[in-house]
CSV table of C-alpha atoms and ligand atoms in Angstrom, one decimal:
chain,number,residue,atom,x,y,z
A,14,UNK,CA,39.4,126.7,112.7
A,15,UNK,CA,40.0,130.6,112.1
A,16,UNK,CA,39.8,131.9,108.7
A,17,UNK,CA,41.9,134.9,108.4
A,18,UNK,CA,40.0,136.2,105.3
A,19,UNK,CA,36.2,136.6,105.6
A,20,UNK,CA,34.7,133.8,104.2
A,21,UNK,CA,31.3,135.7,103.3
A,22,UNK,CA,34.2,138.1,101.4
A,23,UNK,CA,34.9,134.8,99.4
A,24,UNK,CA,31.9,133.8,98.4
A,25,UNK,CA,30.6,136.9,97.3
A,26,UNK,CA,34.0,137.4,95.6
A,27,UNK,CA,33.5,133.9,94.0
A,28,UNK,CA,29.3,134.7,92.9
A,29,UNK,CA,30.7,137.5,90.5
A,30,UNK,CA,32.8,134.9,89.0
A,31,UNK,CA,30.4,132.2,89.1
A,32,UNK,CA,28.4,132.6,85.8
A,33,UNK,CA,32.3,133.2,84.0
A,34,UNK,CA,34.2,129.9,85.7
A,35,UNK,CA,31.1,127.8,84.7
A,36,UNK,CA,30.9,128.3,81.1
A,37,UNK,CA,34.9,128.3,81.0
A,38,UNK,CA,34.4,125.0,82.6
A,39,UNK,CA,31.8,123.8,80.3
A,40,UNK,CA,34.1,124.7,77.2
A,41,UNK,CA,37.2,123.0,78.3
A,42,UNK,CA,35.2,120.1,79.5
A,43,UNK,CA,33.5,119.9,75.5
A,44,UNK,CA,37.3,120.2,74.0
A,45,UNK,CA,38.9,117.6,76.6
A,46,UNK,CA,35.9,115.2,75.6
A,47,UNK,CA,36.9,115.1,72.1
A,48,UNK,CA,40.1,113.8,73.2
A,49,UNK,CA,38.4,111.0,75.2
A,50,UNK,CA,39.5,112.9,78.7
A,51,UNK,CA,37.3,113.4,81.0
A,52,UNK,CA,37.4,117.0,83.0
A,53,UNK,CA,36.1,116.0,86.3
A,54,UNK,CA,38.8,113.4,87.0
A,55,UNK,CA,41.0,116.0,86.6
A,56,UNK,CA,39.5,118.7,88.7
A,57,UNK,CA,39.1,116.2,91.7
A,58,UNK,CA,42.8,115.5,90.6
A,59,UNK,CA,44.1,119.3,91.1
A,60,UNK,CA,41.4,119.4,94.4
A,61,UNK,CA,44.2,116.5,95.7
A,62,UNK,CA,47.6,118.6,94.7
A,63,UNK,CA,49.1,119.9,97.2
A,64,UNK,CA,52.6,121.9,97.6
A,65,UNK,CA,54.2,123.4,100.8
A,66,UNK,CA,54.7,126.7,101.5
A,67,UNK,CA,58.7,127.7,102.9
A,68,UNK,CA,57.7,130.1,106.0
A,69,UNK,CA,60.9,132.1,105.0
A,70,UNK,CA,59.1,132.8,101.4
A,71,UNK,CA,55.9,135.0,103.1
A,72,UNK,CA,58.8,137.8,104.3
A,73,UNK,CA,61.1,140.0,102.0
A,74,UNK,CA,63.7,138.6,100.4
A,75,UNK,CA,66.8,140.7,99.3
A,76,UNK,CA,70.0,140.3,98.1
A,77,UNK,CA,73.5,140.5,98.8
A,78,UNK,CA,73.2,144.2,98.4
A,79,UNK,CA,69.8,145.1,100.1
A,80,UNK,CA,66.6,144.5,101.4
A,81,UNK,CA,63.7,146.7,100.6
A,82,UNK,CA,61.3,145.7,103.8
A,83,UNK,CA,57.6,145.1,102.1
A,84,UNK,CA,54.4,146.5,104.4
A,85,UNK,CA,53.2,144.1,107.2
A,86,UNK,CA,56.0,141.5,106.6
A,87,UNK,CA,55.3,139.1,109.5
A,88,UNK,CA,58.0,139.8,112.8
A,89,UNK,CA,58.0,136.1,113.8
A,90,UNK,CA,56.7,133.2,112.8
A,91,UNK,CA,53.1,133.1,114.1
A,92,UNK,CA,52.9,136.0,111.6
A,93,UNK,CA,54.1,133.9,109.1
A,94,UNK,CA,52.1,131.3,109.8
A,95,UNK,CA,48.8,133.7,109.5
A,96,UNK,CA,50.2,135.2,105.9
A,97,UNK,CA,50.7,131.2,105.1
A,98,UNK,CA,47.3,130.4,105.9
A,99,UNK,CA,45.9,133.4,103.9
A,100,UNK,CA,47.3,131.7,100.8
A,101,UNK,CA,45.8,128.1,101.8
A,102,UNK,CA,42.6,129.5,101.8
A,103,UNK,CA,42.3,131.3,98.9
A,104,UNK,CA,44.1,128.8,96.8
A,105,UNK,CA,43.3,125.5,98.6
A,106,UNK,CA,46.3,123.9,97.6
A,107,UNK,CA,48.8,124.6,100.3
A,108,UNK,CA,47.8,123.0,103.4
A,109,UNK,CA,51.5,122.6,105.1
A,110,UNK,CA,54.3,124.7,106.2
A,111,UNK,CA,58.1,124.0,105.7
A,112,UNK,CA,59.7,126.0,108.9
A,113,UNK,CA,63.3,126.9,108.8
A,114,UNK,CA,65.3,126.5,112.0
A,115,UNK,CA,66.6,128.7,114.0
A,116,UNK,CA,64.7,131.2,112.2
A,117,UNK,CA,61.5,129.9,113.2
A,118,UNK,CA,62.3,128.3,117.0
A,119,UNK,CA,59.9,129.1,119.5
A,120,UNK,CA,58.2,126.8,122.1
A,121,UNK,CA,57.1,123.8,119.2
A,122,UNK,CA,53.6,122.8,121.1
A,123,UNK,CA,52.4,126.6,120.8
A,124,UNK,CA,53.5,126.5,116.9
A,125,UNK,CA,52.3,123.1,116.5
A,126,UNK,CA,48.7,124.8,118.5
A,127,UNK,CA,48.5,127.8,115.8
A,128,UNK,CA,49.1,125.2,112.8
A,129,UNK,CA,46.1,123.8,114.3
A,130,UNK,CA,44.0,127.1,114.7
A,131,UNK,CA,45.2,127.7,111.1
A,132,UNK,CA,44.2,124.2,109.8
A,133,UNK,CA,48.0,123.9,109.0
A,134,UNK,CA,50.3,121.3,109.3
A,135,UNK,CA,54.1,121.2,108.6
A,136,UNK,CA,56.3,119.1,105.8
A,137,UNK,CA,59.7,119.0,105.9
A,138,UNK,CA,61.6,120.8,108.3
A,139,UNK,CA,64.9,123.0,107.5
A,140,UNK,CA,68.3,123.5,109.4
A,141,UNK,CA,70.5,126.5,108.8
A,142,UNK,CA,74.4,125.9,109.0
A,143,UNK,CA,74.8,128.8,105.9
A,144,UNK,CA,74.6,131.5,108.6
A,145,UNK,CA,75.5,132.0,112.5
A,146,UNK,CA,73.1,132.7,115.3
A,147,UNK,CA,73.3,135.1,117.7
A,148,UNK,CA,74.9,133.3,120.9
A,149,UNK,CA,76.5,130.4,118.8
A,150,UNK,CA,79.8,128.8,120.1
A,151,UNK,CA,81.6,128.6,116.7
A,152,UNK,CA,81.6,130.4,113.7
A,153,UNK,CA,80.3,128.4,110.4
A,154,UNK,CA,82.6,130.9,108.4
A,155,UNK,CA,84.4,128.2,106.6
A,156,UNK,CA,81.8,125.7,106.8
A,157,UNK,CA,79.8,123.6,108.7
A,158,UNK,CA,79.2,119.6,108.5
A,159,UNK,CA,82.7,119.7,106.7
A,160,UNK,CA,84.4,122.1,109.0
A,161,UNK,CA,88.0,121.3,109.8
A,162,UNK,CA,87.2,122.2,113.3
A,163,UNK,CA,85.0,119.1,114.9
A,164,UNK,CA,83.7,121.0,117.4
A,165,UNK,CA,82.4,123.3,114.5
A,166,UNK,CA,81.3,119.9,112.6
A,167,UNK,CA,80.0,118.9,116.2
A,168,UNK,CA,77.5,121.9,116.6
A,169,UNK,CA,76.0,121.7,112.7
A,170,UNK,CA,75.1,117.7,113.5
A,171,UNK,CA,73.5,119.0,117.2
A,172,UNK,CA,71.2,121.5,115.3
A,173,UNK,CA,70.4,119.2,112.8
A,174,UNK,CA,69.5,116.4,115.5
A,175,UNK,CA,67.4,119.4,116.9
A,176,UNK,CA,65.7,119.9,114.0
A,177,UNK,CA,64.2,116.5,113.9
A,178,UNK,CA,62.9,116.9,117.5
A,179,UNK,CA,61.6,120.3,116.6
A,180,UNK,CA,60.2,118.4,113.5
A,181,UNK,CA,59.0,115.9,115.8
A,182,UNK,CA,56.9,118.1,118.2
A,183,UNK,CA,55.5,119.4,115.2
A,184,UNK,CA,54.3,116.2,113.0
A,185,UNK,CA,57.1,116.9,110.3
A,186,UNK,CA,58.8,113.7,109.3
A,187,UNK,CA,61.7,114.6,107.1
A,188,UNK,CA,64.5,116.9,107.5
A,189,UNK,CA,66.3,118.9,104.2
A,190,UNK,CA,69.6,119.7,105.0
A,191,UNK,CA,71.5,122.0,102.7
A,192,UNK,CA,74.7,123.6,103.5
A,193,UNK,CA,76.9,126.0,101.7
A,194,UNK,CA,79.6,124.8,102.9
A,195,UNK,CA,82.7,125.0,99.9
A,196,UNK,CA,85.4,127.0,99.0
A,197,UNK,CA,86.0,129.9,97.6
A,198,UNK,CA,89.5,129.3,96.3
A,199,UNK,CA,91.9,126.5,94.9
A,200,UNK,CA,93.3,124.9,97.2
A,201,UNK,CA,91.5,126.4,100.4
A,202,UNK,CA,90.3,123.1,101.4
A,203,UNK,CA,90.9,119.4,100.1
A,204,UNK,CA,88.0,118.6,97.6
A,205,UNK,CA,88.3,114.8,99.2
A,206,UNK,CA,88.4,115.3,102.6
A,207,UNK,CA,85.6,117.7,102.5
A,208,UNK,CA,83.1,115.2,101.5
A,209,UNK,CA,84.1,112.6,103.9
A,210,UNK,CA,83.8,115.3,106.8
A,211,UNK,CA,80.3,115.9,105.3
A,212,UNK,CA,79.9,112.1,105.1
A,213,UNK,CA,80.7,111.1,109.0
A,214,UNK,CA,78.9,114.1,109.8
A,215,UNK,CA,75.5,113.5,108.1
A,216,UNK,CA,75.9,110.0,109.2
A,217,UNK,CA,75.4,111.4,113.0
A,218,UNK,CA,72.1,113.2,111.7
A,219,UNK,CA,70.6,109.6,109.7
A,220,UNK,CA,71.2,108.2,113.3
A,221,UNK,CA,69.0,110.6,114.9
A,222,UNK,CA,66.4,110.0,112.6
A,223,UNK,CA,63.0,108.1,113.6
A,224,UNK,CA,62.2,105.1,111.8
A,225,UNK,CA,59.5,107.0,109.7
A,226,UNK,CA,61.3,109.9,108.6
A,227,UNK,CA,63.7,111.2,105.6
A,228,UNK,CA,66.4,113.3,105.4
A,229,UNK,CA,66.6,115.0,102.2
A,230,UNK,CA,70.0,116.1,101.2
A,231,UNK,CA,69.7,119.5,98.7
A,232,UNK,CA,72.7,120.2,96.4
A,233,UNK,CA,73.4,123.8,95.0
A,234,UNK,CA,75.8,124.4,92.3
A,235,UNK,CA,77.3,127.2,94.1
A,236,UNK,CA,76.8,130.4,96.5
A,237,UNK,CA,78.0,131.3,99.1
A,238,UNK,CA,81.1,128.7,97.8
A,239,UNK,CA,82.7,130.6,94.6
A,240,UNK,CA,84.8,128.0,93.6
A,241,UNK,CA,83.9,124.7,94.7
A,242,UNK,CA,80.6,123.6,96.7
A,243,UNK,CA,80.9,120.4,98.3
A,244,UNK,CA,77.2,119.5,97.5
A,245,UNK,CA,77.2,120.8,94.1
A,246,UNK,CA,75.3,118.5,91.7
A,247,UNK,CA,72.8,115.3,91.9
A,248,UNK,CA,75.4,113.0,91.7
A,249,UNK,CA,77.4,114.0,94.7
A,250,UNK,CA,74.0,114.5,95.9
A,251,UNK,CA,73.1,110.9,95.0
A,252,UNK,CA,76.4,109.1,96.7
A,253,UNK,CA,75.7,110.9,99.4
A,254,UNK,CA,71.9,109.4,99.9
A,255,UNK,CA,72.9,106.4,98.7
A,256,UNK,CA,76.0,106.3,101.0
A,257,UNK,CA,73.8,106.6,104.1
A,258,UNK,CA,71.1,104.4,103.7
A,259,UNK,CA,67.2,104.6,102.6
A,260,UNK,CA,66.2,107.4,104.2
A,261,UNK,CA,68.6,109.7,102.6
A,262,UNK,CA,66.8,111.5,99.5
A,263,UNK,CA,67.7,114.2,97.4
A,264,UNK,CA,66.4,117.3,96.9
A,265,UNK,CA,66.0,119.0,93.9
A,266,UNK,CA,65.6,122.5,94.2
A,267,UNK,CA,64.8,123.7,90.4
A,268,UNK,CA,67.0,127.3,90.7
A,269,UNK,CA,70.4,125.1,91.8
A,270,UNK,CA,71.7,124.2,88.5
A,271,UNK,CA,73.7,125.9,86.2
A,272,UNK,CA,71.4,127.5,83.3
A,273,UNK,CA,70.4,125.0,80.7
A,274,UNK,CA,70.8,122.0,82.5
A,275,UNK,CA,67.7,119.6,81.8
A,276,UNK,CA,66.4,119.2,85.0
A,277,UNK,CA,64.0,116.8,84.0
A,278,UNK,CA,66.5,114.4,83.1
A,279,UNK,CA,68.2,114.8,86.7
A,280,UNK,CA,64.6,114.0,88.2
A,281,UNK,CA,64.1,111.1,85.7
A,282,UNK,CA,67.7,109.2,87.3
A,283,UNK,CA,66.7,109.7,90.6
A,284,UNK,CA,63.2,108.2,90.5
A,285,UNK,CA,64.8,105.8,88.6
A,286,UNK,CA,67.1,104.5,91.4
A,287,UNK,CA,64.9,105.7,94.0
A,288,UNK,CA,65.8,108.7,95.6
A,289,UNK,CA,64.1,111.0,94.3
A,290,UNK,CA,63.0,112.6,98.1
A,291,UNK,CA,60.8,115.7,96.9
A,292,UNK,CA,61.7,119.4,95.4
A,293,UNK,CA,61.9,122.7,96.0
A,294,UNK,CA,59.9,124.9,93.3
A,295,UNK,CA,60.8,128.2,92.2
A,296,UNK,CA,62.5,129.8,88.7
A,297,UNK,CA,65.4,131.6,87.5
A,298,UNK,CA,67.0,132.4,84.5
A,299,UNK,CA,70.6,132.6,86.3
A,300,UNK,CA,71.2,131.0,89.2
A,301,UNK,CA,69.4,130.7,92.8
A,302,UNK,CA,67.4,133.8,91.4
A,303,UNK,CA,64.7,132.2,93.8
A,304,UNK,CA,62.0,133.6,91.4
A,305,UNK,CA,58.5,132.7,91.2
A,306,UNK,CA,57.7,129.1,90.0
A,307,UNK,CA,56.4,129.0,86.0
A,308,UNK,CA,57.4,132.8,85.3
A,309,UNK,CA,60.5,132.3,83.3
A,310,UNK,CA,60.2,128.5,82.2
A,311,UNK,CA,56.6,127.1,82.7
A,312,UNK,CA,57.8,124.4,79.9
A,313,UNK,CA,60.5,123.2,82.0
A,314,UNK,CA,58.4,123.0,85.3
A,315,UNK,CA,55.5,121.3,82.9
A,316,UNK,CA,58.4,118.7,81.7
A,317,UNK,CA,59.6,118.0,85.3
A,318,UNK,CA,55.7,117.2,86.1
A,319,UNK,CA,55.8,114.8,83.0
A,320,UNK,CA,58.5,112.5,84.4
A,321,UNK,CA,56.6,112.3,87.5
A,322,UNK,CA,54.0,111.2,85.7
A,323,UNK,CA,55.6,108.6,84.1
A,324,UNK,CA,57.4,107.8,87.5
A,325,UNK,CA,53.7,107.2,89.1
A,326,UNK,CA,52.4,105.1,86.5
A,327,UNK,CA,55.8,102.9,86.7
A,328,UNK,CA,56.3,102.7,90.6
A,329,UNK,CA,52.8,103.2,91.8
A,330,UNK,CA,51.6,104.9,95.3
A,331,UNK,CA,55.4,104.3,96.7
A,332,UNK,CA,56.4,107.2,94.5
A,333,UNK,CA,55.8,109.9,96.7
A,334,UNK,CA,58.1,113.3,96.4
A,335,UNK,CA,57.8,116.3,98.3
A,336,UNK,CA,56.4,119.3,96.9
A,337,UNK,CA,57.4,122.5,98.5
A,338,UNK,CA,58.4,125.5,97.5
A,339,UNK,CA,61.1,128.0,97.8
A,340,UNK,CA,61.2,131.3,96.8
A,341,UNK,CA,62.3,134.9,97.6
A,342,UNK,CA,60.4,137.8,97.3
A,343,UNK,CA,62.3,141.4,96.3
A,344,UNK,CA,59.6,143.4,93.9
A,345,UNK,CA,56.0,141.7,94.7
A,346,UNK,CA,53.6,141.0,97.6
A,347,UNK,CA,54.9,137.4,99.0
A,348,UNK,CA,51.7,136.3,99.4
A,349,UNK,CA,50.8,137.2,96.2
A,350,UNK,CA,53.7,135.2,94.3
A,351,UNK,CA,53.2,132.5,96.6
A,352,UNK,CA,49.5,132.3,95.5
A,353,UNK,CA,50.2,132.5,91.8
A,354,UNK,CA,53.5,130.0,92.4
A,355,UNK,CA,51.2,126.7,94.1
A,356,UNK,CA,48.7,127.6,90.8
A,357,UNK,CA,51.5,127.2,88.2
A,358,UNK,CA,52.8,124.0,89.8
A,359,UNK,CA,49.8,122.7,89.7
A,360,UNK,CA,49.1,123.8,86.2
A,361,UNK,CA,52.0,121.7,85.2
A,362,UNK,CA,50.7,119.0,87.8
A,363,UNK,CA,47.3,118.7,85.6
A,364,UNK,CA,49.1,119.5,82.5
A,365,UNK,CA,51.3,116.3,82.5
A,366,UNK,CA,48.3,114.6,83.7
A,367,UNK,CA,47.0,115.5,79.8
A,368,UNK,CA,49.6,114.1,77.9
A,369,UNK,CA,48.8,111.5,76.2
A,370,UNK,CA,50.6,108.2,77.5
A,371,UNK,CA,49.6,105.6,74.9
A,372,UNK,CA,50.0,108.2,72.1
A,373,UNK,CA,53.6,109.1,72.8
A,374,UNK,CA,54.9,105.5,73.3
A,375,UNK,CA,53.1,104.7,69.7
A,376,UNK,CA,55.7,107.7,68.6
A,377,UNK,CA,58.7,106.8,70.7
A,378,UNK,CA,58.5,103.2,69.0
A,379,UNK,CA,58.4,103.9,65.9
A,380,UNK,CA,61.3,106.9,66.2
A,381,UNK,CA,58.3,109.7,65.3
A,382,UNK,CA,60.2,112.3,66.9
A,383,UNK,CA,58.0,115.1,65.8
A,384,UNK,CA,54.7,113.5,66.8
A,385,UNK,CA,56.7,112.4,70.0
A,386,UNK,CA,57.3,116.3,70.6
A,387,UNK,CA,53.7,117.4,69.8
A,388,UNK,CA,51.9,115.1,72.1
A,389,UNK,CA,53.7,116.8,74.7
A,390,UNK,CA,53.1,120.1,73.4
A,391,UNK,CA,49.5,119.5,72.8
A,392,UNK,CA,49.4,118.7,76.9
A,393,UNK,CA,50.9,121.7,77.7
A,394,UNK,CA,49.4,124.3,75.0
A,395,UNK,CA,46.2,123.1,77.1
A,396,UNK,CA,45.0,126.5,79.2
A,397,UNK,CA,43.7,124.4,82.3
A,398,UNK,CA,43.1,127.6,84.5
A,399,UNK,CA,39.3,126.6,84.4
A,400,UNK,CA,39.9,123.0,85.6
A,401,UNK,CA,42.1,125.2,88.3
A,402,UNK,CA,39.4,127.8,89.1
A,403,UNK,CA,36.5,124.8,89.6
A,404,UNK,CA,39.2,122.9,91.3
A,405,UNK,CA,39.6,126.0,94.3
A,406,UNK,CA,35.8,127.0,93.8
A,407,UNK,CA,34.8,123.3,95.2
A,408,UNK,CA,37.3,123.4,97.7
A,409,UNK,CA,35.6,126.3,99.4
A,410,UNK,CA,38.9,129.1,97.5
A,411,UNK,CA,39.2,131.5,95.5
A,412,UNK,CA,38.2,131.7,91.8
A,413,UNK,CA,40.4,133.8,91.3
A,414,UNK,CA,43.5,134.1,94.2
A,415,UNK,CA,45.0,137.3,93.8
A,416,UNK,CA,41.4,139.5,93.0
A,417,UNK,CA,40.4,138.4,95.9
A,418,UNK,CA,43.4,138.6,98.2
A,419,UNK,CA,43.2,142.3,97.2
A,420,UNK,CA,39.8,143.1,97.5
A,421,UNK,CA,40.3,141.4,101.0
A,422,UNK,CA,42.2,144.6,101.9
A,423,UNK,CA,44.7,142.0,104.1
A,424,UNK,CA,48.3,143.8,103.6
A,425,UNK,CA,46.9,147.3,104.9
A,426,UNK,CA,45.1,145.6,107.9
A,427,UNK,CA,48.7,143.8,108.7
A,428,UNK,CA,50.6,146.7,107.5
A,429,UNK,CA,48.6,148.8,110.3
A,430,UNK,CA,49.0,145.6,112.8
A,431,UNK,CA,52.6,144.9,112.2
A,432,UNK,CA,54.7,148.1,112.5
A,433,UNK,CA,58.1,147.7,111.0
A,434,UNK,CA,60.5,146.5,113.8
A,435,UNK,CA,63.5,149.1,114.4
A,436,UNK,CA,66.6,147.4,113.6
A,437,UNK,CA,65.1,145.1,111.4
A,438,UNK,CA,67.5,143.3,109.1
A,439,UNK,CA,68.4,145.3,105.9
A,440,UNK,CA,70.1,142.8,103.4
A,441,UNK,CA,69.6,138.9,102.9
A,442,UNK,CA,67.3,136.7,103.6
A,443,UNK,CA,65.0,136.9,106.7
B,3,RM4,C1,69.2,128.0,99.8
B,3,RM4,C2,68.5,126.7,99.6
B,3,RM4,C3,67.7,126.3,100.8
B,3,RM4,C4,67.0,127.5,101.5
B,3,RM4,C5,67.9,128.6,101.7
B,3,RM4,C6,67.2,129.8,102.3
B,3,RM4,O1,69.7,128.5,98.6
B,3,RM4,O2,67.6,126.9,98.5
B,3,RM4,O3,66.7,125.4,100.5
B,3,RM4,O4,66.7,127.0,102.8
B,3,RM4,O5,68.5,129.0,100.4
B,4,MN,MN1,66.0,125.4,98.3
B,5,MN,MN1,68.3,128.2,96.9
């Protein structure tokens, strides 16, 4: 397997740490023991988390107005795969790849071979209906799977069906589908009739699915659609999964909500009834700001992590979300907010692991709604970063991800490697 940072660079970056990390360790390990936990269950807890990476996310973002290209942003996707495995190593937590399609297509055995070289496999893969490619028959201008125009409708569901064989080639076995399809003004389209277009023509894509797959169906409050977005919410989301059969899931993607919606209350319902299919992790204080997971509401991500806590302990190993992430990078390294990004989800990961079960459903019975609040305070006041740091250390990462990522000296070897392609796109998302 090729390691694209040195591993002697590692270690030695690691050995200046060592003495620091250990007796971080040793004091969280003495203050967990008064509570009666014990820290080495959780370390070998977070040394099993694991979240995928979005091969979109290792580029440049941008927005609607530009795109500032960043230095050695990988041209295709074999360079995306190398920036993805740079982030696996140093933070040994993100061991798969969630490809987006046709961004990504190239022969799938020779990206299913660098995976390999990488020591990377691939979760879920992702269609694209939001935007055209170059050579495409018809124009998904005014939508997609809910087109009025059935050959339109006829192409989405023959890249989707793509997708899963792409998926296939590559040891994927679900497929996230989220369109933008909507409109953008009353009346454009009939609010009815779009749905049951989307309906018959996801129902062509559940066919194609193999027996051991999932297709998970994400839901966006709004963008590109202005007025009305025909997956909007979890409980169009829901009907829809629940409409065409078992392997339909939903998605929740944490920036696709309107601000102040509790989130953790959406992912409560649907582990609940059961379709709960995996998430897409990111933050924003807006919208789809696409920002990096934990920096505007690590409470929020930490209260998400505590109903799928309490989801495990109720339905056991069949409770199985995906973890990916999704996230656009305009002002930092990608790598770099990737890196951080897979820490603070698993900081909420081991942080809901904390809480204390037994002591907040003494509280809940007996209406203590103060104590209720503070054992899930005292979880995530908790600084697990040490359980974190051991966690990566034994794992053969980083102590400390982004110290070492720099010292490394990675971005100006690509940046010298990967010469900024003429032409290149200059606004949205590459
Ligand atoms: C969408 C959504 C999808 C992602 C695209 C790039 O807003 O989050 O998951 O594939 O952006
Ligand atoms: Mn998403
Ligand atoms: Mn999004």
């Amino acid at each position: 397997m090729t390691k694209v940072i040195d591993a002697g660079l590692v270690a030695e970056q690691n050995d200046k740490l060592a003495a620091q990390v250990q007796a971080d360790y040793e004091a969280l390990g003495g203050v967990l023991a008064r509570r009666g936990q014990d820290i080495e269950k959780l370390t070998a807890l977070a040394q099993g988390f694991a979240v995928a990476v979005p091969s979109w996310g290792v580029g440049t973002g941008g927005t609607r107005f530009a795109r500032f290209a960043g230095r050695g942003e990988p041209r295709n996707v074999f360079e995306k795969l190398e920036d993805c495995a740079v982030i696996h190593q140093l933070t040994q937590s993100t061991p798969t790849v969630s490809p987006h399609f046709p961004w990504d297509k190239v022969d799938a055995r020779e990206l299913r071979a660098k995976g390999d070289e990488l020591g990377l496999g691939f979760d879920a893969v992702n269609s694209n209906t939001f935007s055209d490619a170059i050579g495409q028959e018809h124009s998904y201008k005014f939508g997609s799977l809910t087109a009025n125009n059935a050959a339109t409708r006829a192409q989405a569901v023959a890249h989707n069906i793509e997708c899963i064989e792409i998926g296939r080639a590559l040891g994927s076995k679900a497929l996230t589908v989220w369109v933008g399809d909507g409109a953008n003004f009353p009346g454009q389209h009939n609010l009815r009739g779009a749905l049951e277009r989307y309906l018959e023509s996801m129902r062509q894509v559940y066919d194609a699915l193999p027996d051991d797959w999932n297709v998970f169906i994400e839901h966006k409050l709004f963008e590109p659609a202005f007025y009305a977005t025909t997956i909007a919410d979890w409980g169009t989301s829901f009907a829809a999964a629940s409409a065409l059969g078992p392997k339909a899931k939903c998605l929740v993607d944490l920036g696709h909500h309107a601000p102040n919606t509790n989130i953790e209350m959406i992912v409560a319902r649907l582990a609940q009834f059961g379709k709960l299919g995996g998430f897409h992790f990111n933050d924003s204080k807006y919208g789809d700001d696409d920002l990096d997971s934990g920096s505007i509401n690590p409470f929020q991500l930490f209260l998400v992590f505590n109903e799928l806590a309490d989801a495990a302990l109720r339905d056991g190993p069949s409770f199985n979300p995906a973890y990916m992430l999704d996230q656009s990078h305009n002002v930092t390294d990608p790598i770099e907010s990737l890196m951080n990004s897979a820490v603070e989800v698993q900081r909420a990961y081991i942080q809901s692991a904390l809480v204390d079960r037994a002591a907040l459903v003494e509280h809940q019975t007996n209406n203590d709604a103060l104590q209720a609040a503070a054992t899930l305070k005292a979880a995530f006041r908790t600084d697990v970063s040490p359980i974190l740091a051991m966690a990566r250390v034994r794992s053969g990462g980083a102590a400390d991800p982004v110290s070492c990522y720099r010292a490394s000296g990675y971005r100006d070897r690509v940046a010298s490697a990967r010469p900024v392609k003429a032409g290149a796109s200059s606004s949205g998302i590459v």
